[in-house]
Each structure stands twice: as structure tokens, then as C-alpha cells.
XYZ file of N, CA and C in Angstrom:
360
model
N -3.454 13.929 3.938
C -2.834 12.877 2.965
C -1.603 13.177 2.930
N -0.665 12.388 3.681
C 0.879 12.557 3.696
C 1.533 11.551 2.943
N 2.296 12.196 2.175
C 3.335 11.201 1.145
C 4.258 10.787 2.006
N 4.526 9.407 1.721
C 5.469 8.365 2.459
C 6.279 7.714 1.556
N 7.607 7.614 1.734
C 8.577 6.679 1.040
C 8.901 5.479 1.910
N 8.841 4.459 1.679
C 9.309 3.443 2.292
C 10.390 2.141 1.718
N 10.885 1.706 2.305
C 11.735 0.487 1.721
C 10.993 -0.725 1.465
N 11.250 -1.265 0.163
C 10.490 -2.437 0.225
C 11.919 -3.701 0.623
N 11.564 -4.845 0.836
C 12.411 -5.642 1.718
C 13.748 -5.496 0.966
N 14.005 -5.361 -0.526
C 15.208 -5.441 -1.006
C 15.904 -3.909 -1.235
N 15.291 -2.942 -0.499
C 15.940 -1.399 -0.465
C 15.279 -0.750 -1.579
N 14.485 -1.341 -2.246
C 13.663 -0.610 -3.562
C 12.985 0.684 -2.480
N 13.078 1.826 -2.965
C 12.206 2.837 -2.545
C 10.785 2.770 -3.647
N 9.732 3.000 -2.453
C 8.415 2.946 -3.036
C 7.428 4.152 -2.472
N 6.420 4.702 -3.326
C 5.879 5.570 -2.825
C 4.500 5.279 -2.069
N 4.013 5.703 -0.867
C 2.850 5.443 -0.292
C 2.213 6.939 0.181
N 1.023 6.853 0.595
C 0.241 7.744 1.138
C -0.050 7.453 2.548
N -0.701 8.462 3.488
C -1.115 7.829 4.687
C -2.271 9.049 4.818
N -3.374 8.539 5.101
C -4.489 9.198 5.639
C -4.950 9.271 6.767
N -4.582 10.263 7.753
C -5.082 10.204 9.025
C -6.231 10.694 9.452
N -6.841 9.894 10.371
C -8.237 10.100 10.927
C -8.164 11.246 11.674
N -8.880 12.121 12.213
C -9.124 13.182 13.318
C -9.832 12.190 14.265
N -9.046 12.614 15.302
C -9.508 12.049 16.721
C -9.039 10.637 16.892
N -9.881 9.616 17.624
C -9.153 8.385 17.956
C -9.074 7.369 16.804
N -7.948 7.027 16.852
C -7.673 5.886 15.655
C -8.289 4.284 15.947
N -9.320 3.977 15.270
C -9.627 2.750 15.351
C -8.736 1.490 14.860
N -7.878 1.856 13.918
C -7.134 0.841 13.258
C -6.282 1.330 12.011
N -5.605 0.416 11.495
C -4.807 0.810 10.269
C -5.382 -0.158 9.354
N -5.484 0.504 7.916
C -6.132 -0.174 6.854
C -5.196 0.110 5.613
N -4.929 -0.686 4.843
C -3.919 -0.839 3.847
C -4.803 -1.093 2.697
N -4.790 -0.278 1.676
C -5.521 -0.605 0.455
C -4.512 -1.221 -0.712
N -4.679 -2.236 -1.011
C -3.606 -2.930 -2.008
C -4.405 -2.934 -3.076
N -3.460 -2.366 -4.143
C -4.195 -1.767 -5.516
C -4.476 -3.281 -6.377
N -5.154 -2.991 -7.350
C -5.259 -4.071 -8.588
C -3.990 -4.161 -9.153
N -3.680 -5.114 -10.215
C -2.491 -4.985 -10.955
C -2.581 -3.810 -11.792
N -1.070 -3.074 -11.878
C -1.003 -1.855 -12.370
C -2.063 -0.520 -12.275
N -2.623 -0.424 -11.159
C -3.492 0.637 -10.861
C -2.839 1.353 -9.918
N -2.491 2.823 -10.435
C -2.012 3.637 -9.247
C -2.484 3.999 -8.101
N -2.074 4.207 -6.899
C -2.574 4.187 -5.931
C -3.396 5.762 -5.603
N -3.533 6.676 -6.717
C -4.114 7.923 -6.545
C -5.689 7.377 -6.965
N -5.792 6.290 -7.582
C -7.260 5.706 -7.591
C -7.975 5.511 -6.765
N -7.314 5.206 -5.610
C -7.956 4.813 -4.055
C -8.121 5.738 -3.357
N -7.483 7.305 -3.594
C -7.534 8.096 -2.873
C -8.870 8.806 -2.316
N -9.859 8.871 -3.051
C -11.111 9.008 -2.508
C -11.755 8.012 -1.317
N -11.577 6.749 -1.503
C -11.831 5.606 -0.690
C -11.207 5.732 0.505
N -9.795 6.114 0.337
C -9.125 6.155 1.620
C -9.450 7.466 2.703
N -9.596 8.615 1.878
C -10.196 9.927 2.646
C -11.619 9.014 3.365
N -12.506 8.611 2.828
C -13.675 8.121 3.393
C -13.140 7.232 4.539
N -12.439 6.373 4.444
C -12.158 5.265 5.620
C -11.462 6.411 6.892
N -10.585 7.069 6.475
C -9.998 7.942 7.500
C -10.927 8.814 7.994
N -11.896 9.315 7.413
C -12.978 9.875 8.009
C -13.782 9.107 9.071
N -13.510 7.825 8.819
C -14.465 6.893 9.953
C -13.543 6.352 10.929
N -12.154 7.101 11.121
C -11.301 6.717 12.022
C -10.091 5.763 12.030
N -10.219 5.246 10.508
C -8.836 4.472 10.276
C -7.635 5.362 9.854
N -6.369 4.958 10.167
C -5.200 5.153 9.281
C -5.090 4.352 8.101
N -5.232 5.137 7.029
C -5.432 4.360 5.751
C -4.237 4.587 4.753
N -3.721 3.555 4.304
C -2.583 3.637 3.762
C -2.805 3.374 2.173
N -2.140 3.892 1.185
C -2.144 3.538 -0.213
C -0.790 3.175 -0.674
N -0.311 2.603 -1.799
C 0.799 2.572 -2.185
C 1.010 1.944 -3.328
N 2.086 2.234 -4.148
C 2.419 1.953 -5.527
C 3.309 0.976 -5.685
N 3.024 -0.366 -6.118
C 4.086 -1.185 -6.597
C 5.236 -0.893 -7.272
N 6.413 -1.309 -7.148
C 7.423 -0.849 -8.014
C 7.018 -1.030 -9.387
N 7.670 -0.233 -10.110
C 7.205 0.171 -11.605
C 5.843 0.736 -11.752
N 5.116 1.109 -10.897
C 3.725 1.558 -11.042
C 3.837 2.914 -10.666
N 2.961 3.881 -11.116
C 2.659 5.253 -10.633
C 3.973 5.755 -9.853
N 3.628 6.431 -8.674
C 4.763 7.136 -8.191
C 6.310 6.548 -8.020
N 6.037 5.105 -7.807
C 7.183 4.068 -7.327
C 7.689 3.717 -8.738
N 7.577 4.357 -9.901
C 8.015 4.101 -11.103
C 9.536 4.908 -11.206
N 10.493 4.196 -11.432
C 11.849 5.023 -11.504
C 12.634 4.634 -12.808
N 12.705 5.675 -13.998
C 13.343 4.841 -15.109
C 12.282 4.470 -15.864
N 12.835 3.802 -17.060
C 11.995 3.451 -18.153
C 11.126 2.270 -17.613
N 9.685 2.014 -18.032
C 9.354 0.676 -17.617
C 9.713 -0.568 -18.438
N 10.346 -0.170 -19.373
C 10.832 -1.285 -20.317
C 12.205 -2.136 -19.513
N 12.748 -1.188 -18.651
C 13.791 -1.952 -18.077
C 13.794 -2.247 -16.737
N 12.345 -2.314 -16.488
C 11.940 -2.872 -15.039
C 12.420 -4.284 -14.975
N 12.924 -4.721 -13.624
C 12.941 -6.129 -13.573
C 12.309 -6.666 -12.252
N 11.225 -6.643 -12.430
C 10.179 -7.009 -11.383
C 8.999 -7.939 -12.066
N 8.473 -8.526 -10.826
C 7.223 -9.664 -11.246
C 6.686 -9.799 -10.339
N 5.012 -10.447 -10.465
C 3.962 -10.448 -9.485
C 4.742 -10.799 -7.988
N 5.578 -11.776 -7.985
C 6.250 -12.044 -6.701
C 6.958 -11.114 -6.139
N 7.623 -10.283 -6.871
C 8.164 -8.909 -6.013
C 7.174 -8.131 -5.432
N 6.092 -7.669 -6.371
C 5.030 -7.059 -5.622
C 4.500 -7.484 -4.399
N 4.256 -9.015 -4.354
C 3.863 -9.281 -3.315
C 4.690 -9.734 -1.981
N 5.864 -10.258 -2.366
C 6.837 -10.432 -1.117
C 7.888 -9.354 -0.884
N 8.019 -8.481 -1.666
C 9.087 -7.470 -1.447
C 8.355 -6.102 -1.363
N 7.050 -5.672 -1.425
C 6.478 -4.499 -1.806
C 5.492 -4.478 -0.745
N 4.410 -5.226 -1.135
C 3.184 -5.415 -0.146
C 3.593 -5.898 1.090
N 4.411 -6.654 1.250
C 4.561 -7.334 2.535
C 5.524 -6.350 3.584
N 6.331 -5.288 2.772
C 7.372 -4.478 3.564
C 6.101 -3.504 4.097
N 5.496 -3.034 3.343
C 4.447 -2.110 3.924
C 3.694 -2.379 5.163
N 3.343 -3.714 4.987
C 2.438 -4.291 5.998
C 3.405 -4.259 7.325
N 4.506 -5.188 7.158
C 5.382 -4.969 8.435
C 5.825 -3.532 8.981
N 5.883 -2.623 8.219
C 6.523 -1.131 8.650
C 5.335 -0.979 9.599
N 3.942 -1.124 9.017
C 2.871 -0.465 9.779
C 2.804 -1.220 10.998
N 2.841 -2.271 10.903
C 2.574 -3.249 12.038
C 3.475 -2.996 13.347
N 5.026 -2.553 12.797
C 5.924 -2.250 13.712
C 5.910 -1.041 14.427
N 4.994 -0.135 13.694
C 5.128 1.298 14.083
C 3.604 1.223 14.912
N 2.701 0.561 14.583
C 1.564 0.789 15.390
C 1.208 -0.819 15.812
N 2.026 -1.276 16.634
C 1.479 -2.708 17.078
C 0.268 -2.996 18.060
N -0.432 -2.124 18.602
C -1.405 -2.186 19.190
C -2.992 -2.058 18.468
N -2.591 -1.351 17.341
C -3.714 -1.186 16.405
C -4.159 -2.527 15.653
N -5.443 -2.742 15.279
C -5.867 -3.576 14.563
C -5.402 -3.310 13.022
N -4.876 -4.257 12.256
C -4.511 -3.979 11.139
C -5.241 -4.595 9.870
N -5.882 -4.136 9.050
C -6.671 -4.657 7.921
C -6.164 -4.496 6.613
N -6.617 -5.306 5.633
C -6.179 -5.058 4.354
C -7.272 -5.035 3.567
N -7.363 -4.134 2.786
C -8.599 -4.059 1.471
C -7.833 -4.346 0.467
N -8.090 -5.532 -0.142
C -7.493 -5.863 -1.768
C -8.213 -5.741 -2.639
N -7.907 -4.901 -3.788
C -8.648 -5.027 -4.955
C -8.141 -5.870 -6.022
N -8.409 -6.936 -6.711
C -8.311 -7.627 -7.643
C -6.846 -8.393 -7.267
N -5.516 -8.094 -7.727
C -4.469 -8.625 -7.575
C -4.133 -8.433 -5.577
N -4.458 -7.302 -5.362
C -4.345 -6.935 -3.828
C -5.014 -7.720 -2.884
N -5.997 -8.151 -3.558
C -7.020 -9.144 -2.453
C -6.735 -10.580 -2.799
N -6.195 -11.130 -3.797
C -6.262 -12.405 -4.494
C -4.730 -12.724 -3.795
N -3.779 -12.024 -3.483
C -2.906 -12.652 -3.177
C -2.342 -12.477 -1.406
N -3.420 -11.520 -0.970
C -3.335 -11.380 0.392
C -2.829 -12.683 1.649
N -3.583 -13.726 0.974
C -3.264 -15.044 1.878
C -1.851 -15.559 1.591
N -1.353 -14.889 0.735
C -0.093 -15.874 0.233
C 1.192 -14.614 0.899
N 0.724 -13.746 1.383
C 1.925 -12.761 2.137
C 2.633 -13.573 3.085
N 4.086 -13.361 3.000
C 4.952 -13.852 4.172
C 4.696 -13.656 5.403
N 4.152 -12.468 5.694
C 3.981 -11.756 7.114
C 2.329 -12.469 7.461
């Protein structure tokens, strides 16, 4: 489990974790969280997927978990920001870094429902 900091498309710094498999990498998997669920909730599942050969990523949307900076009351973000700026930026970063690997998304609630709306 490696902590990663990445930039959303508007420059906002967000927290993520990469779970690396031992041996041959079969692909990349992003676990896209449910609304307001911190990425730590998905760590056991991410470890499970990594043990099966997938580099697995978890992340916190802006204002959630480790991506929260400052008081939540002052947060200026909405679901569209989570989708277009946060979620999409991570997918683009992974695709650019590993263009030959298959890239999958496992979405929980919000993370799955909005996947077809991702700009990329």
C-alpha cells in the first residue's frame, strides 16, 4: 500500500493509495467510492485484488477522508466536481502511466452510477 498524492483537473491535491501486486501485473483497477465514504473502507478489497495480480487504486474525493483540507463547511464542491475533476483525473493519470494495461473501474454506489458519465 503506497500513499499517492495526485492533482485533480483543477489542481486540487487529492489523496490516493496504490496497492501493488507481487509478480505479473494483470491490469489496473480503480475502486471508486460511494458518496462520502473514505477510501480506507475499501483497503481490504484493494488488498484482495492486488493479491490476484491487479494494481489497485483507492482515492478520496475532495472534501472526503484524506483529501479534506480545512473545514468541511467551507468546501466549495459538488458531485460534478467529484466526477469530472477528481475521478476522471485519476483515471487519466493511470491510463497515461500504464497505457498497455487494461484499466477497470469497480464503483460502489455513486462511483458506479456515474462511471458512464466520465469525460474520459
